[in-house]
GROMACS .gro file of C-alpha atoms in nm:
model
  494
    1MET     CA    1   7.136   7.914  12.632
    2ALA     CA    2   7.474   7.893  12.624
    3LYS     CA    3   7.494   8.285  12.483
    4THR     CA    4   7.379   8.378  12.746
    5ILE     CA    5   7.563   8.336  13.020
    6ASN     CA    6   7.915   8.416  12.780
    7ILE     CA    7   7.728   8.712  12.786
    8ILE     CA    8   7.761   8.772  13.175
    9VAL     CA    9   8.059   8.570  13.171
   10SER     CA   10   8.232   8.804  12.997
   11ALA     CA   11   8.014   9.100  13.135
   12VAL     CA   12   8.156   9.028  13.531
   13TRP     CA   13   8.476   8.997  13.306
   14THR     CA   14   8.480   9.319  13.192
   15TYR     CA   15   8.386   9.475  13.555
   16PHE     CA   16   8.630   9.366  13.711
   17CYS     CA   17   8.874   9.400  13.470
   18LEU     CA   18   8.706   9.814  13.547
   19VAL     CA   19   8.665   9.808  13.845
   20LYS     CA   20   8.976   9.666  14.026
   21ILE     CA   21   9.193   9.612  13.735
   22LEU     CA   22   9.278   9.912  13.591
   23PRO     CA   23   9.237  10.149  13.918
   24ARG     CA   24   9.485   9.951  14.045
   25ILE     CA   25   9.752  10.019  13.738
   26ALA     CA   26   9.586  10.366  13.763
   27GLU     CA   27   9.727  10.358  14.157
   28LYS     CA   28  10.061  10.266  14.056
   29ALA     CA   29  10.137  10.456  13.756
   30TYR     CA   30  10.064  10.734  14.047
   31THR     CA   31  10.315  10.562  14.366
   32ILE     CA   32  10.633  10.505  14.103
   33ARG     CA   33  10.607  10.818  14.036
   34LEU     CA   34  10.695  10.976  14.410
   35HIS     CA   35  11.004  10.827  14.427
   36ALA     CA   36  11.224  11.100  14.386
   37VAL     CA   37  10.949  11.310  14.628
   38ASN     CA   38  10.895  11.057  14.904
   39GLU     CA   39  11.273  11.074  14.894
   40TYR     CA   40  11.371  11.438  14.895
   41GLY     CA   41  11.012  11.606  14.954
   42PRO     CA   42  10.799  11.761  14.756
   43ILE     CA   43  11.058  11.981  14.558
   44ILE     CA   44  11.075  12.094  14.201
   45HIS     CA   45  11.367  12.055  14.039
   46GLU     CA   46  11.585  12.058  13.699
   47PHE     CA   47  11.555  12.441  13.527
   48ASP     CA   48  11.300  12.488  13.288
   49PRO     CA   49  11.076  12.283  13.555
   50TYR     CA   50  11.195  12.565  13.868
   51PHE     CA   51  11.070  12.857  13.551
   52ASN     CA   52  10.698  12.698  13.488
   53TYR     CA   53  10.664  12.730  13.893
   54ARG     CA   54  10.724  13.069  13.858
   55ALA     CA   55  10.448  13.190  13.582
   56THR     CA   56  10.251  12.930  13.735
   57GLU     CA   57  10.297  13.086  14.072
   58TYR     CA   58  10.287  13.464  13.859
   59LEU     CA   59   9.973  13.381  13.706
   60TYR     CA   60   9.781  13.232  14.032
   61TYR     CA   61   9.905  13.620  14.201
   62ASN     CA   62   9.819  13.831  13.929
   63GLY     CA   63   9.606  13.657  13.705
   64TRP     CA   64   9.526  13.604  13.352
   65GLU     CA   65   9.528  13.987  13.259
   66ARG     CA   66   9.864  14.071  13.379
   67PHE     CA   67  10.012  13.718  13.317
   68VAL     CA   68  10.020  13.781  12.911
   69LYS     CA   69  10.144  14.100  12.920
   70TRP     CA   70  10.404  13.982  13.151
   71PHE     CA   71  10.760  14.083  13.088
   72ASP     CA   72  11.060  13.876  13.314
   73TYR     CA   73  11.362  14.056  13.330
   74GLN     CA   74  11.493  13.828  13.544
   75SER     CA   75  11.456  13.577  13.278
   76TRP     CA   76  11.697  13.557  12.954
   77TYR     CA   77  11.891  13.787  13.199
   78PRO     CA   78  12.030  14.102  13.129
   79LEU     CA   79  11.765  14.114  12.785
   80GLY     CA   80  11.483  13.978  12.961
   81ARG     CA   81  11.123  13.811  12.809
   82PRO     CA   82  10.780  13.860  12.758
   83VAL     CA   83  10.713  13.572  12.858
   84GLY     CA   84  10.255  13.546  12.909
   85THR     CA   85  10.347  13.569  12.468
   86THR     CA   86  10.624  13.331  12.457
   87ILE     CA   87  10.542  13.011  12.630
   88TYR     CA   88  10.255  12.771  12.588
   89PRO     CA   89  10.020  12.844  12.895
   90GLY     CA   90   9.784  12.547  12.936
   91MET     CA   91  10.000  12.329  13.244
   92GLN     CA   92   9.990  12.718  13.449
   93VAL     CA   93   9.693  12.767  13.425
   94THR     CA   94   9.602  12.345  13.458
   95ALA     CA   95   9.828  12.418  13.786
   96VAL     CA   96   9.635  12.764  13.847
   97PHE     CA   97   9.226  12.580  13.851
   98ILE     CA   98   9.375  12.300  14.027
   99LYS     CA   99   9.449  12.543  14.311
  100ASN     CA  100   9.117  12.737  14.360
  101HIS     CA  101   8.885  12.473  14.236
  102LEU     CA  102   9.058  12.095  14.326
  103MET     CA  103   9.242  12.138  14.624
  104LYS     CA  104   9.308  12.469  14.839
  105HIS     CA  105   9.441  12.308  15.056
  106MET     CA  106   9.742  12.221  14.871
  107SER     CA  107   9.979  12.568  14.814
  108LEU     CA  108  10.053  12.570  14.498
  109ASN     CA  109  10.462  12.451  14.515
  110ASP     CA  110  10.328  12.095  14.631
  111ILE     CA  111  10.029  12.054  14.346
  112CYS     CA  112  10.307  12.162  14.099
  113VAL     CA  113  10.526  11.874  14.245
  114TYR     CA  114  10.190  11.639  14.218
  115ILE     CA  115  10.086  11.705  13.852
  116PRO     CA  116  10.332  11.459  13.653
  117ALA     CA  117  10.257  11.205  13.880
  118TRP     CA  118   9.851  11.282  13.880
  119PHE     CA  119   9.872  11.356  13.473
  120GLY     CA  120  10.094  11.088  13.428
  121SER     CA  121   9.876  10.771  13.577
  122ILE     CA  122   9.577  10.989  13.330
  123ALA     CA  123   9.821  10.906  13.076
  124SER     CA  124   9.847  10.468  13.139
  125VAL     CA  125   9.469  10.488  13.094
  126MET     CA  126   9.482  10.696  12.834
  127THR     CA  127   9.689  10.493  12.651
  128GLY     CA  128   9.478  10.164  12.797
  129LEU     CA  129   9.228  10.366  12.566
  130ILE     CA  130   9.320  10.361  12.230
  131ALA     CA  131   9.398  10.001  12.264
  132TYR     CA  132   9.104   9.927  12.353
  133GLU     CA  133   8.885  10.164  12.115
  134CYS     CA  134   9.128  10.017  11.842
  135SER     CA  135   9.087   9.636  11.978
  136LEU     CA  136   8.726   9.664  11.911
  137PRO     CA  137   8.527   9.444  11.724
  138VAL     CA  138   8.299   9.705  11.493
  139ALA     CA  139   8.243   9.704  11.070
  140ALA     CA  140   8.601   9.640  10.893
  141SER     CA  141   8.371   9.707  10.535
  142LYS     CA  142   8.115   9.949  10.382
  143GLN     CA  143   7.777   9.804  10.344
  144GLY     CA  144   7.687   9.576  10.154
  145GLN     CA  145   7.955   9.523  10.087
  146THR     CA  146   8.021   9.167  10.326
  147ASN     CA  147   7.905   8.835  10.213
  148GLY     CA  148   7.557   8.811  10.288
  149GLU     CA  149   7.244   9.021  10.377
  150ASN     CA  150   7.296   9.039  10.725
  151ASP     CA  151   7.622   9.006  10.812
  152PHE     CA  152   7.873   9.205  10.996
  153LYS     CA  153   8.239   9.202  10.951
  154PRO     CA  154   8.413   9.333  11.236
  155TYR     CA  155   8.737   9.328  11.097
  156GLY     CA  156   8.925   9.335  10.824
  157CYS     CA  157   9.275   9.327  10.631
  158ILE     CA  158   9.483   9.645  10.439
  159PHE     CA  159   9.516   9.381  10.137
  160GLU     CA  160   9.132   9.465  10.100
  161SER     CA  161   9.184   9.852  10.048
  162ILE     CA  162   9.462   9.798   9.772
  163PRO     CA  163   9.352   9.725   9.429
  164ILE     CA  164   9.521   9.477   9.281
  165LEU     CA  165   9.602   9.306   9.619
  166SER     CA  166   9.256   9.287   9.646
  167VAL     CA  167   9.243   9.039   9.457
  168ILE     CA  168   9.564   8.799   9.487
  169TYR     CA  169   9.490   8.817   9.902
  170SER     CA  170   9.108   8.677   9.831
  171LYS     CA  171   9.237   8.439   9.563
  172ALA     CA  172   9.551   8.330   9.742
  173ILE     CA  173   9.656   8.456  10.064
  174LEU     CA  174   9.275   8.415  10.232
  175PRO     CA  175   9.301   8.039  10.187
  176LEU     CA  176   9.606   8.001  10.302
  177ILE     CA  177   9.515   8.176  10.650
  178THR     CA  178   9.212   7.931  10.674
  179LEU     CA  179   9.423   7.731  10.592
  180LEU     CA  180   9.613   7.771  10.917
  181LEU     CA  181   9.386   7.848  11.157
  182LYS     CA  182   9.204   7.515  11.073
  183GLY     CA  183   9.659   7.351  11.237
  184ILE     CA  184   9.574   7.580  11.545
  185THR     CA  185   9.312   7.475  11.578
  186TYR     CA  186   9.362   7.142  11.569
  187VAL     CA  187   9.641   7.121  11.738
  188PHE     CA  188   9.566   7.377  12.076
  189GLY     CA  189   9.182   7.334  12.047
  190SER     CA  190   9.189   7.654  11.968
  191ASP     CA  191   9.225   7.941  11.726
  192LEU     CA  192   9.360   8.184  12.008
  193GLY     CA  193   9.076   8.424  11.941
  194LEU     CA  194   9.210   8.424  11.554
  195SER     CA  195   8.967   8.355  11.343
  196SER     CA  196   8.676   8.555  11.263
  197LEU     CA  197   8.339   8.665  11.510
  198SER     CA  198   8.062   8.534  11.462
  199ILE     CA  199   7.848   8.674  11.240
  200LEU     CA  200   7.621   8.897  11.437
  201PRO     CA  201   7.276   8.957  11.385
  202SER     CA  202   7.119   9.259  11.169
  203ALA     CA  203   6.946   9.407  11.471
  204TYR     CA  204   7.261   9.467  11.599
  205LYS     CA  205   7.405   9.559  11.213
  206VAL     CA  206   7.431   9.935  11.353
  207TYR     CA  207   7.796  10.011  11.242
  208ASN     CA  208   7.866  10.018  11.641
  209VAL     CA  209   7.826   9.711  11.814
  210VAL     CA  210   8.086   9.602  12.064
  211ASP     CA  211   8.121   9.244  12.195
  212LEU     CA  212   8.188   9.213  12.561
  213SER     CA  213   8.394   8.916  12.463
  214SER     CA  214   8.650   9.052  12.182
  215PRO     CA  215   9.006   9.106  12.312
  216ALA     CA  216   8.926   9.459  12.361
  217VAL     CA  217   8.931   9.522  12.710
  218GLU     CA  218   9.270   9.302  12.814
  219CYS     CA  219   9.450   9.507  12.524
  220GLY     CA  220   9.338   9.790  12.701
  221LEU     CA  221   9.438   9.683  13.026
  222VAL     CA  222   9.774   9.545  12.881
  223ALA     CA  223   9.813   9.873  12.718
  224ALA     CA  224   9.749  10.098  13.026
  225ALA     CA  225  10.021   9.842  13.214
  226ILE     CA  226  10.301   9.903  13.003
  227MET     CA  227  10.271  10.309  12.945
  228SER     CA  228  10.293  10.256  13.348
  229ILE     CA  229  10.632  10.115  13.379
  230VAL     CA  230  10.807  10.233  13.045
  231PRO     CA  231  11.069  10.422  13.120
  232ALA     CA  232  11.051  10.658  12.745
  233HIS     CA  233  10.721  10.722  12.949
  234MET     CA  234  10.845  10.775  13.328
  235MET     CA  235  11.171  11.068  13.256
  236ARG     CA  236  10.915  11.255  13.139
  237SER     CA  237  10.564  11.208  13.415
  238ILE     CA  238  10.882  11.209  13.780
  239GLY     CA  239  10.718  11.391  14.030
  240GLY     CA  240  10.897  11.732  14.071
  241GLY     CA  241  10.963  11.716  13.711
  242TYR     CA  242  10.639  12.026  13.625
  243ASP     CA  243  10.775  12.024  13.272
  244ASN     CA  244  10.549  12.082  12.952
  245GLU     CA  245  10.592  11.718  12.882
  246SER     CA  246  10.471  11.605  13.167
  247ILE     CA  247  10.116  11.707  13.051
  248ALA     CA  248  10.139  11.741  12.739
  249ASN     CA  249  10.204  11.294  12.731
  250THR     CA  250   9.810  11.289  12.879
  251ALA     CA  251   9.652  11.561  12.647
  252MET     CA  252   9.845  11.399  12.338
  253THR     CA  253   9.657  11.032  12.459
  254MET     CA  254   9.382  11.182  12.524
  255THR     CA  255   9.302  11.351  12.174
  256PHE     CA  256   9.453  11.021  12.000
  257PHE     CA  257   9.164  10.868  12.157
  258LEU     CA  258   8.914  11.041  12.163
  259TRP     CA  259   8.992  11.026  11.735
  260CYS     CA  260   9.009  10.682  11.758
  261ARG     CA  261   8.671  10.699  11.923
  262THR     CA  262   8.501  10.953  11.655
  263LEU     CA  263   8.568  10.613  11.384
  264ARG     CA  264   8.395  10.404  11.560
  265GLY     CA  265   8.132  10.225  11.311
  266GLY     CA  266   8.175  10.154  10.923
  267MET     CA  267   8.247  10.363  10.625
  268ASP     CA  268   7.895  10.409  10.563
  269TYR     CA  269   7.815  10.525  10.981
  270ASN     CA  270   7.668  10.783  10.968
  271SER     CA  271   7.528  10.927  11.399
  272LEU     CA  272   7.555  11.286  11.549
  273SER     CA  273   7.759  11.104  11.800
  274THR     CA  274   8.058  11.095  11.462
  275LEU     CA  275   7.989  11.568  11.516
  276VAL     CA  276   7.956  11.533  11.911
  277TRP     CA  277   8.295  11.304  11.961
  278GLY     CA  278   8.514  11.502  11.674
  279ALA     CA  279   8.376  11.820  11.829
  280LEU     CA  280   8.612  11.636  12.170
  281THR     CA  281   8.858  11.564  11.980
  282ALA     CA  282   8.887  11.885  11.894
  283ILE     CA  283   8.817  12.008  12.259
  284SER     CA  284   9.168  11.749  12.339
  285TYR     CA  285   9.373  11.871  12.104
  286PHE     CA  286   9.327  12.332  12.199
  287TYR     CA  287   9.391  12.131  12.515
  288MET     CA  288   9.720  11.997  12.352
  289VAL     CA  289   9.835  12.350  12.159
  290ALA     CA  290   9.787  12.506  12.533
  291VAL     CA  291  10.067  12.270  12.630
  292TRP     CA  292  10.276  12.207  12.451
  293GLY     CA  293  10.451  12.305  12.074
  294GLY     CA  294  10.444  11.923  12.008
  295TYR     CA  295  10.067  11.979  11.913
  296ILE     CA  296  10.216  12.069  11.521
  297PHE     CA  297  10.210  11.631  11.565
  298VAL     CA  298   9.969  11.612  11.661
  299ILE     CA  299   9.757  11.778  11.355
  300ASN     CA  300   9.944  11.618  11.150
  301LEU     CA  301   9.947  11.252  11.212
  302ILE     CA  302   9.565  11.274  11.235
  303GLY     CA  303   9.578  11.485  10.876
  304VAL     CA  304   9.798  11.188  10.781
  305HIS     CA  305   9.596  10.939  10.896
  306ALA     CA  306   9.248  11.097  10.749
  307GLY     CA  307   9.451  11.104  10.470
  308VAL     CA  308   9.572  10.715  10.452
  309LEU     CA  309   9.203  10.676  10.515
  310VAL     CA  310   9.133  10.807  10.208
  311LEU     CA  311   9.369  10.634   9.938
  312LEU     CA  312   9.250  10.289  10.080
  313GLY     CA  313   8.886  10.395   9.967
  314ARG     CA  314   8.744  10.479  10.314
  315PHE     CA  315   8.599  10.789  10.281
  316GLY     CA  316   8.278  10.836  10.423
  317PRO     CA  317   8.018  11.018  10.545
  318LYS     CA  318   8.182  10.884  10.878
  319LEU     CA  319   8.543  11.019  10.792
  320TYR     CA  320   8.412  11.315  10.645
  321ARG     CA  321   8.222  11.424  10.904
  322ALA     CA  322   8.458  11.352  11.217
  323TYR     CA  323   8.772  11.542  11.069
  324SER     CA  324   8.564  11.901  10.889
  325VAL     CA  325   8.479  11.913  11.258
  326PHE     CA  326   8.792  11.829  11.438
  327TYR     CA  327   8.996  12.014  11.197
  328PHE     CA  328   8.760  12.344  11.191
  329ILE     CA  329   8.677  12.381  11.545
  330GLY     CA  330   9.047  12.271  11.672
  331THR     CA  331   9.215  12.500  11.490
  332ALA     CA  332   8.965  12.796  11.546
  333LEU     CA  333   9.027  12.721  11.909
  334ALA     CA  334   9.444  12.694  11.800
  335CYS     CA  335   9.466  13.009  11.771
  336GLN     CA  336   9.270  13.144  11.994
  337VAL     CA  337   9.639  13.048  12.194
  338PRO     CA  338   9.898  13.376  12.233
  339VAL     CA  339  10.179  13.265  12.134
  340VAL     CA  340  10.070  13.039  11.860
  341GLY     CA  341   9.824  13.305  11.748
  342LYS     CA  342   9.718  13.286  11.308
  343THR     CA  343  10.014  13.014  11.319
  344PRO     CA  344   9.814  12.748  11.253
  345LEU     CA  345   9.694  12.904  10.901
  346LYS     CA  346  10.047  13.044  10.763
  347SER     CA  347  10.334  12.786  10.898
  348LEU     CA  348  10.441  12.491  10.597
  349GLU     CA  349  10.402  12.286  10.925
  350GLN     CA  350  10.134  12.243  10.966
  351LEU     CA  351  10.003  12.386  10.599
  352GLY     CA  352   9.931  11.976  10.551
  353PRO     CA  353   9.628  11.896  10.732
  354MET     CA  354   9.493  12.218  10.564
  355ALA     CA  355   9.508  12.051  10.247
  356VAL     CA  356   9.401  11.777  10.353
  357PHE     CA  357   9.061  11.975  10.447
  358VAL     CA  358   9.033  12.159  10.197
  359GLY     CA  359   9.051  11.768   9.973
  360PHE     CA  360   8.801  11.618  10.213
  361GLN     CA  361   8.549  11.924  10.114
  362LEU     CA  362   8.625  11.799   9.769
  363LEU     CA  363   8.547  11.499   9.783
  364ALA     CA  364   8.215  11.559   9.949
  365PHE     CA  365   8.098  11.792   9.617
  366CYS     CA  366   8.172  11.519   9.397
  367ASP     CA  367   8.006  11.290   9.633
  368TYR     CA  368   7.729  11.496   9.600
  369TRP     CA  369   7.680  11.555   9.255
  370LYS     CA  370   7.748  11.226   9.192
  371LYS     CA  371   7.410  11.144   9.350
  372LYS     CA  372   7.245  11.409   9.222
  373LYS     CA  373   7.342  11.343   8.811
  374ASN     CA  374   7.360  10.985   8.870
  375LEU     CA  375   7.720  10.983   8.761
  376ASN     CA  376   7.891  10.578   8.648
  377ARG     CA  377   8.197  10.543   8.821
  378LEU     CA  378   8.416  10.646   8.478
  379GLN     CA  379   8.232  11.048   8.482
  380THR     CA  380   8.330  11.019   8.900
  381TRP     CA  381   8.641  10.963   8.864
  382LYS     CA  382   8.647  11.262   8.574
  383LEU     CA  383   8.503  11.469   8.789
  384ARG     CA  384   8.701  11.488   9.045
  385ILE     CA  385   9.063  11.499   8.835
  386GLY     CA  386   8.850  11.838   8.672
  387VAL     CA  387   8.772  11.934   9.034
  388PHE     CA  388   9.134  11.845   9.235
  389LEU     CA  389   9.300  12.070   8.916
  390LEU     CA  390   9.137  12.402   8.919
  391ALA     CA  391   9.152  12.338   9.305
  392GLY     CA  392   9.499  12.251   9.274
  393LEU     CA  393   9.545  12.614   8.980
  394VAL     CA  394   9.378  12.839   9.205
  395ALA     CA  395   9.518  12.759   9.556
  396ALA     CA  396   9.880  12.748   9.368
  397GLY     CA  397   9.819  13.122   9.258
  398MET     CA  398   9.674  13.215   9.626
  399ALA     CA  399  10.011  13.026   9.800
  400PHE     CA  400  10.220  13.244   9.500
  401VAL     CA  401  10.090  13.575   9.573
  402LEU     CA  402  10.093  13.599   9.946
  403ASP     CA  403  10.405  13.415   9.996
  404HIS     CA  404  10.524  13.684   9.772
  405TYR     CA  405  10.412  13.969   9.792
  406TYR     CA  406  10.288  13.931  10.179
  407GLY     CA  407  10.593  13.667  10.281
  408TYR     CA  408  10.215  13.566  10.464
  409PHE     CA  409  10.327  13.227  10.525
  410GLY     CA  410  10.686  13.141  10.804
  411PRO     CA  411  10.952  12.910  10.683
  412ILE     CA  412  11.016  12.535  10.890
  413SER     CA  413  11.125  12.582  11.215
  414SER     CA  414  11.470  12.433  11.287
  415ARG     CA  415  11.403  12.152  11.477
  416VAL     CA  416  11.139  12.009  11.223
  417ARG     CA  417  11.419  12.084  10.961
  418GLY     CA  418  11.695  11.882  11.161
  419LEU     CA  419  11.412  11.555  11.092
  420PHE     CA  420  11.508  11.551  10.728
  421VAL     CA  421  11.871  11.624  10.741
  422LYS     CA  422  12.157  11.562  10.981
  423HIS     CA  423  12.188  11.761  11.326
  424THR     CA  424  12.550  11.930  11.180
  425LYS     CA  425  12.289  12.124  10.916
  426THR     CA  426  12.011  12.228  11.104
  427GLY     CA  427  12.221  12.597  11.138
  428ASN     CA  428  12.106  12.663  11.478
  429PRO     CA  429  12.395  12.617  11.653
  430LEU     CA  430  12.193  12.501  11.982
  431VAL     CA  431  11.949  12.300  11.885
  432ASP     CA  432  12.239  12.089  11.731
  433SER     CA  433  12.440  12.112  12.031
  434VAL     CA  434  12.174  11.949  12.233
  435ALA     CA  435  12.218  11.561  12.330
  436GLU     CA  436  11.841  11.518  12.238
  437HIS     CA  437  11.828  11.648  11.894
  438GLN     CA  438  12.085  11.331  11.772
  439PRO     CA  439  12.011  11.039  11.527
  440ALA     CA  440  11.875  10.726  11.753
  441SER     CA  441  12.046  10.465  11.862
  442GLU     CA  442  11.937  10.040  11.936
  443GLN     CA  443  12.051  10.110  12.221
  444ALA     CA  444  11.835  10.393  12.290
  445TYR     CA  445  11.548  10.186  12.157
  446ASN     CA  446  11.583   9.969  12.408
  447GLN     CA  447  11.695  10.175  12.723
  448TYR     CA  448  11.394  10.387  12.715
  449LEU     CA  449  11.123  10.143  12.569
  450GLY     CA  450  11.265   9.804  12.680
  451GLU     CA  451  11.371   9.481  12.458
  452SER     CA  452  11.016   9.289  12.502
  453ILE     CA  453  10.854   9.571  12.342
  454VAL     CA  454  11.088   9.621  12.053
  455SER     CA  455  11.051   9.329  11.923
  456VAL     CA  456  10.637   9.246  12.027
  457ALA     CA  457  10.582   9.542  11.808
  458PRO     CA  458  10.666   9.461  11.498
  459ILE     CA  459  10.462   9.135  11.616
  460GLY     CA  460  10.126   9.373  11.641
  461MET     CA  461  10.162   9.558  11.380
  462VAL     CA  462  10.125   9.310  11.094
  463LEU     CA  463   9.783   9.126  11.278
  464ILE     CA  464   9.663   9.465  11.232
  465ALA     CA  465   9.695   9.540  10.939
  466LEU     CA  466   9.660   9.164  10.840
  467ARG     CA  467   9.405   9.094  11.039
  468TYR     CA  468   9.224   9.410  11.278
  469PHE     CA  469   9.254   9.588  11.067
  470HIS     CA  470   8.908   9.831  11.034
  471ASP     CA  471   8.937  10.233  11.065
  472SER     CA  472   9.041  10.269  11.372
  473SER     CA  473   9.270   9.986  11.449
  474SER     CA  474   9.477  10.160  11.101
  475PHE     CA  475   9.562  10.510  11.370
  476LEU     CA  476   9.793  10.298  11.531
  477LEU     CA  477   9.943  10.149  11.219
  478VAL     CA  478  10.027  10.515  11.095
  479TYR     CA  479  10.101  10.602  11.430
  480GLY     CA  480  10.381  10.317  11.475
  481LEU     CA  481  10.498  10.427  11.113
  482THR     CA  482  10.534  10.778  11.122
  483THR     CA  483  10.694  10.793  11.519
  484TYR     CA  484  10.979  10.531  11.454
  485PHE     CA  485  11.067  10.744  11.136
  486PHE     CA  486  11.107  11.048  11.339
  487SER     CA  487  11.212  10.929  11.673
  488HIS     CA  488  11.518  10.779  11.437
  489LYS     CA  489  11.620  11.127  11.321
  490MET     CA  490  11.602  11.234  11.687
  491GLY     CA  491  11.624  11.021  11.945
  492ARG     CA  492  11.397  11.252  12.238
  493LEU     CA  493  11.097  11.196  12.048
  494ILE     CA  494  11.143  10.814  12.152
   0.00000   0.00000   0.00000
């Protein structure tokens, strides 16, 4: 009876959050971005947004075929510019689609003015969905590796996946944590939600269960509220600031949410839904490619996350299906964007995710051969080492021939080089002179993110690593560490 009441209360609270609180956050995220519009009217401001509006206007009146062949003599005067093949057209296509199909009564100018505010609100919700997905109590360990036959382990610790440290964790750290939780319970009368969730019955052991009493909904709401007002996001999504980043932030957060959703479930979770969510992630990534050159960060971050999961011993059918479908479909679609073309297959900046994709196929082959021949652990490792050595030699030979004789691979861009060397050494005076390309300072983090976020974020990272670790939540660790490293090198990336 008590359990039934708890489920009903949790369901009512979840409904209230989704129907009342979340729409309110989205509404406020939208209205606070209209200050300039309410003050000065629907005016597009700054140079780049106005150029983007001109490109949108040309697409609207002349169509796609003429747009991709358009040579604008008024840009980069007197040289001119082939606009259709040198910009990321996703924002222009989005604005024209909204004009033609959703808001025919609005002028094209007004649609372009309001798009940053619309998509800023959506990006806030998507950030909340990322936090929600990463907070769900889904399976953190392989089936058969829990404490009992009917056990379901919703969360884990990163130390459990690292050799040697896993022994230290189970023998020394875990008893201390248990003692600490008992002390917190004694003092406060509650464990503050830090202890493990109760064991669920075997009927729920589908590696996809969602506990309504978990803090996932609350985490999502708080994350959405923070994203709606954080200065670093607001400055890229103010009404009238019709620039690529205003839509790209939404596309990026949507891609990350879908990737985390694809990883829901235990390591052995093998379902058609993984393929479906992986394909949706690829489509969202395609939209990201179409709207901004920062798609390189997205594909590399997801590739790094997938690689880290393999290093932590979490490779399984779910991860293999998720990344393989995402990379194959996403790369195939990305090559259809005119300004991108075959770059994902030739750029040194994007070969890392490709290497992860190939590595996944080799691991899947080794697992298949292991089951077919019933190999033991030592034999399996010998097989893997041999397969990867052979594949590495073949890949190195092909890369040498393609680059030495055909110049197949392109160089690393100045902006990416600037992330690894001092800004004065990129070789591009235009890049070096821009203030946003200078290394970030502590003041910049406090100004763009807020002192409270800068102070609390490391605590959240520690909690994820030590208490709330699973495939989806581990993405936040990789995301946080990667973005901090690169934003520290270039202030614009904050």
